[in-house]
CSV table of C-alpha atoms in Angstrom, one decimal:
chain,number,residue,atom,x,y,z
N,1,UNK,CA,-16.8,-5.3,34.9
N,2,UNK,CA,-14.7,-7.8,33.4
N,3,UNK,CA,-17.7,-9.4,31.5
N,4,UNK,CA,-18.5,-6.1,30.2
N,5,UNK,CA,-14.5,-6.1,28.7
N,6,UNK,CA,-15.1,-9.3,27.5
N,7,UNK,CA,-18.0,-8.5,25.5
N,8,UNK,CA,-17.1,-5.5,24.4
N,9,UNK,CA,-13.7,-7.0,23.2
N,10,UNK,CA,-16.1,-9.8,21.4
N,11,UNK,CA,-18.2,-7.5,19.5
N,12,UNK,CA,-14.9,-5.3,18.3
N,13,UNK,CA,-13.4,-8.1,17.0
N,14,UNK,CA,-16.8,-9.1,15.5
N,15,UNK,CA,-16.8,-5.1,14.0
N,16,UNK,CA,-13.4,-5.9,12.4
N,17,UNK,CA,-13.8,-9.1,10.8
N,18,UNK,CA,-16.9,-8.2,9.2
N,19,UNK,CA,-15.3,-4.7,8.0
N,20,UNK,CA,-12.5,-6.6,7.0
N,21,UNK,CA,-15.0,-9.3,5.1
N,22,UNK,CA,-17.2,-7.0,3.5
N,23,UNK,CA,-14.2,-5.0,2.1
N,24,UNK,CA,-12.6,-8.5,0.9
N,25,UNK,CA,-15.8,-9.4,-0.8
N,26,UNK,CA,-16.0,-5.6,-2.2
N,27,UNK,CA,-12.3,-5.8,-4.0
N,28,UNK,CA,-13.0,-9.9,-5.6
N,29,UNK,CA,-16.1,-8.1,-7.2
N,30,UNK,CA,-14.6,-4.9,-8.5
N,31,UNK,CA,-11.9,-7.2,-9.9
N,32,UNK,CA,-13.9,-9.6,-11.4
N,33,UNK,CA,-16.2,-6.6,-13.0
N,34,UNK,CA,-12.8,-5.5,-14.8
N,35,UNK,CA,-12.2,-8.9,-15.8
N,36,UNK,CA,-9.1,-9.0,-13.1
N,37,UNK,CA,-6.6,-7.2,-15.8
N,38,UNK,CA,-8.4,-4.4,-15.7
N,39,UNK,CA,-10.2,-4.6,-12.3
N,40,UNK,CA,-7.2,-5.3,-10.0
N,41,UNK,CA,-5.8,-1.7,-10.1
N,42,UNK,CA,-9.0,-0.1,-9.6
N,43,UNK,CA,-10.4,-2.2,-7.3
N,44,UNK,CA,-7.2,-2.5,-4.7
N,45,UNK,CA,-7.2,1.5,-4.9
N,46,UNK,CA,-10.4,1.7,-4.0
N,47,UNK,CA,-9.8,-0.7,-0.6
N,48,UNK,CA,-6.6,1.4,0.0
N,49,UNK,CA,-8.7,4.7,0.5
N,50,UNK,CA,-10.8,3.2,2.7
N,51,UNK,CA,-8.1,1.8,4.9
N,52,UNK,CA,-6.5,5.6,4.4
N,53,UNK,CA,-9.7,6.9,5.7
N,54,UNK,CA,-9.9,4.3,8.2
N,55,UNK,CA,-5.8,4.8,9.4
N,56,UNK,CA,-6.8,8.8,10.3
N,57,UNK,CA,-9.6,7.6,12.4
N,58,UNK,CA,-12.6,8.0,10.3
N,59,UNK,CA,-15.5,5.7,12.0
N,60,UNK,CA,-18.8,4.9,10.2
N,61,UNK,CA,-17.5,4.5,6.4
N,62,UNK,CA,-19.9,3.9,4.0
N,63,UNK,CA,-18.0,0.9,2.8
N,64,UNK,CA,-19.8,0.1,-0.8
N,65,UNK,CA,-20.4,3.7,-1.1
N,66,UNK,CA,-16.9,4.6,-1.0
N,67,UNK,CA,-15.7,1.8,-2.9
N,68,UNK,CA,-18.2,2.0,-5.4
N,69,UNK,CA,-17.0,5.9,-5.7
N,70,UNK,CA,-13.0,5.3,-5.7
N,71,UNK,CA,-13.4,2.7,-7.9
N,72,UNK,CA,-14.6,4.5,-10.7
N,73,UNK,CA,-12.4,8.1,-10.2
N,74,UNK,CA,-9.3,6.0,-9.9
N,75,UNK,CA,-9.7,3.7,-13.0
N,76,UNK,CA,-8.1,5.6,-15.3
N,77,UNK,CA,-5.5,6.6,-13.2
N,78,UNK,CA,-4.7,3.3,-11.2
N,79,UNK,CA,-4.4,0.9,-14.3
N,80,UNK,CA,-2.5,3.9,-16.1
N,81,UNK,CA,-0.4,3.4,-13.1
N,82,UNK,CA,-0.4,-0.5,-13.1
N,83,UNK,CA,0.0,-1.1,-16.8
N,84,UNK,CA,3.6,1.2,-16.6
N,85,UNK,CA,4.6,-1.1,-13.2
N,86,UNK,CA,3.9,-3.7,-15.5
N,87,UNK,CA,6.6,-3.0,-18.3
N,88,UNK,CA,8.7,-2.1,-15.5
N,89,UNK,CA,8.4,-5.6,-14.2
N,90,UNK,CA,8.3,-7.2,-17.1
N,91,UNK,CA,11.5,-6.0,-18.5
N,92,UNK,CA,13.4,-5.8,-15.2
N,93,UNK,CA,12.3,-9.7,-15.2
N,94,UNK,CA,13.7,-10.6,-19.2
N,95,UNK,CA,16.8,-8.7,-18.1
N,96,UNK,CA,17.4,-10.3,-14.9
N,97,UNK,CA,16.9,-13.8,-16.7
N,98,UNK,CA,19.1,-12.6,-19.2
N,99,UNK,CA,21.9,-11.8,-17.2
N,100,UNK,CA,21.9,-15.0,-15.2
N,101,UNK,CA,23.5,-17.1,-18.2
N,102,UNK,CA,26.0,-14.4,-18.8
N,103,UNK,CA,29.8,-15.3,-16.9
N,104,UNK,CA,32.6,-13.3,-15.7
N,105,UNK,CA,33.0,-9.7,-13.8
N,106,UNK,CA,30.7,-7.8,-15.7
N,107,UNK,CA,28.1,-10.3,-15.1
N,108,UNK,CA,28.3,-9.9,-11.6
N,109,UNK,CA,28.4,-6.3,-11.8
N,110,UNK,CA,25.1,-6.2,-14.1
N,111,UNK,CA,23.8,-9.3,-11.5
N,112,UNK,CA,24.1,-6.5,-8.2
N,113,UNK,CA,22.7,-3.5,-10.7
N,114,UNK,CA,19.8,-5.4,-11.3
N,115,UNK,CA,18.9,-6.6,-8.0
N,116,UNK,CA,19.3,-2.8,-6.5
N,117,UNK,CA,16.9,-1.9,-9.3
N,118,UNK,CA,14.5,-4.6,-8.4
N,119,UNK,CA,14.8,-3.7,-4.6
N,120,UNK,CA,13.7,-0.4,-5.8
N,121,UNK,CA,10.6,-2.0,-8.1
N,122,UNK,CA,9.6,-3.5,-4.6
N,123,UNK,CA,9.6,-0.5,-2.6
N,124,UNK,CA,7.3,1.3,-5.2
N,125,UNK,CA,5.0,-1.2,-5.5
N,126,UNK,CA,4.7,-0.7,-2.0
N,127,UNK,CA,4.6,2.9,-1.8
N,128,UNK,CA,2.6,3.2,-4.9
N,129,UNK,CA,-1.2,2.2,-4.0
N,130,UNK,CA,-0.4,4.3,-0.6
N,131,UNK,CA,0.3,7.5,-2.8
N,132,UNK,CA,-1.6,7.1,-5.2
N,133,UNK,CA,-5.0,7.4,-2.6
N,134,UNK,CA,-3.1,10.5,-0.4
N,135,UNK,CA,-2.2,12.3,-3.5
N,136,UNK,CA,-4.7,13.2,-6.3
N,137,UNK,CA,-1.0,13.6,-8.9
N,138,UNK,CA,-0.9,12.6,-12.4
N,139,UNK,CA,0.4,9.0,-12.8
N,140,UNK,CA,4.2,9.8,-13.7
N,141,UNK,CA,4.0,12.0,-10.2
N,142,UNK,CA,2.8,9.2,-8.2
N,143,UNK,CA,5.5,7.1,-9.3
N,144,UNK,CA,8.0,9.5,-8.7
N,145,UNK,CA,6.8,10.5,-4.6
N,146,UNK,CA,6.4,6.9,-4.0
N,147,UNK,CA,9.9,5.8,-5.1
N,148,UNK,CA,11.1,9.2,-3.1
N,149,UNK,CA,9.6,8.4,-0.2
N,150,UNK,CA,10.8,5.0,-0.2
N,151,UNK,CA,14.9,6.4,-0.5
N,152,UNK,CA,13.8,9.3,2.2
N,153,UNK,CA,12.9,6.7,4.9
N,154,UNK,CA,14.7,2.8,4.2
N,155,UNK,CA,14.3,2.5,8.0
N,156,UNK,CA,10.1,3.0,7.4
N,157,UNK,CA,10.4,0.9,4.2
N,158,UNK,CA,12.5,-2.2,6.1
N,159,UNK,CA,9.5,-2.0,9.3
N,160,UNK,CA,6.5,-1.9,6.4
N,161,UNK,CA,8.5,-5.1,4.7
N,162,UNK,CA,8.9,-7.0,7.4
N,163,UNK,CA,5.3,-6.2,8.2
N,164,UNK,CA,4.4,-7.3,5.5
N,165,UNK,CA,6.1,-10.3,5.6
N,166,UNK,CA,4.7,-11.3,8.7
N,167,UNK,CA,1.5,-10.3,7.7
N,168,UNK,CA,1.8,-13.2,4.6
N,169,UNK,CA,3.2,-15.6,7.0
N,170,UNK,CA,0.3,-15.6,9.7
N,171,UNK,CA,-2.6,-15.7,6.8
N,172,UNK,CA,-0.6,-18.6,5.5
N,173,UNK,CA,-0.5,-19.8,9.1
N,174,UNK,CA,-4.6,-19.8,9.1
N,175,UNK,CA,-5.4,-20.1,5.3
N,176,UNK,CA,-8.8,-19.8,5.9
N,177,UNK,CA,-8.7,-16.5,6.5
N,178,UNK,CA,-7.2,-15.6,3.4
N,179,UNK,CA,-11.0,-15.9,1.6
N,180,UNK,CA,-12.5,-13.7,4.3
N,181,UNK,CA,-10.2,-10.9,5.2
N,182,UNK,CA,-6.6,-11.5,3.6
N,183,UNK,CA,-6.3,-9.2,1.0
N,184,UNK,CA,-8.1,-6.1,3.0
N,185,UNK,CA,-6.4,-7.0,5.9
N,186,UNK,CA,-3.0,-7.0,4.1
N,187,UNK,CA,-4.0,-3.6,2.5
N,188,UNK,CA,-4.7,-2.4,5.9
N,189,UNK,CA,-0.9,-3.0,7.4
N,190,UNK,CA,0.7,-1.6,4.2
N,191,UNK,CA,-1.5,1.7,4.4
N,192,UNK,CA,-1.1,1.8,7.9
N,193,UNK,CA,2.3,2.1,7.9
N,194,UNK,CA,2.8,4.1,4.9
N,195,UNK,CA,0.2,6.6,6.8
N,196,UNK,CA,2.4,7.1,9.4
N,197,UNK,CA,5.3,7.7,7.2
N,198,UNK,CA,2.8,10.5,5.5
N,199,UNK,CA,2.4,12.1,8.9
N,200,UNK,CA,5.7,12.2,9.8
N,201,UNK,CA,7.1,13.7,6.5
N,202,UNK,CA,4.1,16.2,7.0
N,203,UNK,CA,5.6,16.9,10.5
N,204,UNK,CA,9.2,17.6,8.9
N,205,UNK,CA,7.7,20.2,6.5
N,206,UNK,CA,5.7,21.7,8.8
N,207,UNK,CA,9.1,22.3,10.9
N,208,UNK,CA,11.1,23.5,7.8
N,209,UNK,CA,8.5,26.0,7.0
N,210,UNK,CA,8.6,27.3,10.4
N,211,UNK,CA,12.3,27.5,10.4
N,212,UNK,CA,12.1,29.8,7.2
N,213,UNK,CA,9.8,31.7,8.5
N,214,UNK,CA,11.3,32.5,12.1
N,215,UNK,CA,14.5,33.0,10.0
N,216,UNK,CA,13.2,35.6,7.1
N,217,UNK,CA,11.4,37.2,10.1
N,218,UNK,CA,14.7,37.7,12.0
N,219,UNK,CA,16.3,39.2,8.9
């Protein structure tokens, strides 16, 4: 009995880090075919529905299949996405730069604005990749859901951080996984998490459309 444990925990961890390999290997190549400006978006999408897929319990993905697929319907829409985070970035950056030689109390008030600003940048980018594969919105929608559902939940948004976080930390900890499974694997935590923040905001609808309709039925 315990042998058979053993094995069977063998070949599951076997399972994962050759999932977790192939879909590493899948998202280099899709990046590299875009010529990495162009490929990153597309290409870290792609891996993102998978892990979605993966996240609601899907077994026996056809890995390249999918990717192959998700790469090319969210091209458009991924880099469309990526190329406005971009400016965002970029201009939240020059700013931020710029206000650090200023002096006095309006510098320090402009200093706090533009740190709450790029707290908010940070929670999109981490909200964004995870809408933009539940969600089939134009690109000025996706934005807008993923920074709302970062502000409805800060409590979710702190636990995926700090996830995160620690997620960075132990690849760093064993660099050489980072080759093999570090960006899919990273991928994975942040869509995992974010998933669970889908479900539960699905629950709280679910219960306020209930509550209407138990209340327009009692009328």
């Amino acid at each position: 009995m315990e042998m058979n444990r053993l094995f069977t925990g063998i070949y599951n961890l076997c399972k994962w880090i050759t999932y977790f390999f192939w879909l590493n290997l899948f998202w280099v190549g899709g990046t590299l075919l875009g010529g990495i400006v162009l490929g990153f978006m597309p290409s870290t999408t792609a891996v993102f529905a998978i892990a979605q897929r993966t996240a609601a319990g899907e077994e026996d993905i056809p890995l390249f299949k999918t990717f192959v697929r998700e790469y090319r319907q969210s091209f458009l829409r991924s880099n469309g996405v990526g190329g406005i985070l971009f400016v965002i970035s970029a201009i939240w950056y020059i700013d931020f730069m710029f206000v650090r030689q200023w002096g006095g109390a309006f510098h320090s008030v402009m200093h706090v604005a533009l740190i709450v600003i790029g707290l908010s940048i940070g929670m999109l980018m981490m909200y964004v990749f995870p809408v933009l594969v539940h969600d089939q919105m134009s690109v000025k929608k996706t934005l807008k859901k993923a920074l709302f559902i970062g502000f409805l939940h800060p409590a979710n948004m702190v636990f995926l951080f700090v996830s995160l976080l620690s997620t960075y930390y132990f690849l760093i900890y064993l660099p050489g996984l980072i080759p093999l499974v570090g960006i899919s694997f990273f991928i994975h935590v942040n869509m995992w998490i974010a998933y669970k923040g889908f479900e539960r905001i699905h629950e709280m609808h679910g219960k306020h459309q209930r509550k209407q309709a138990d209340t327009q039925a009692s009328v």
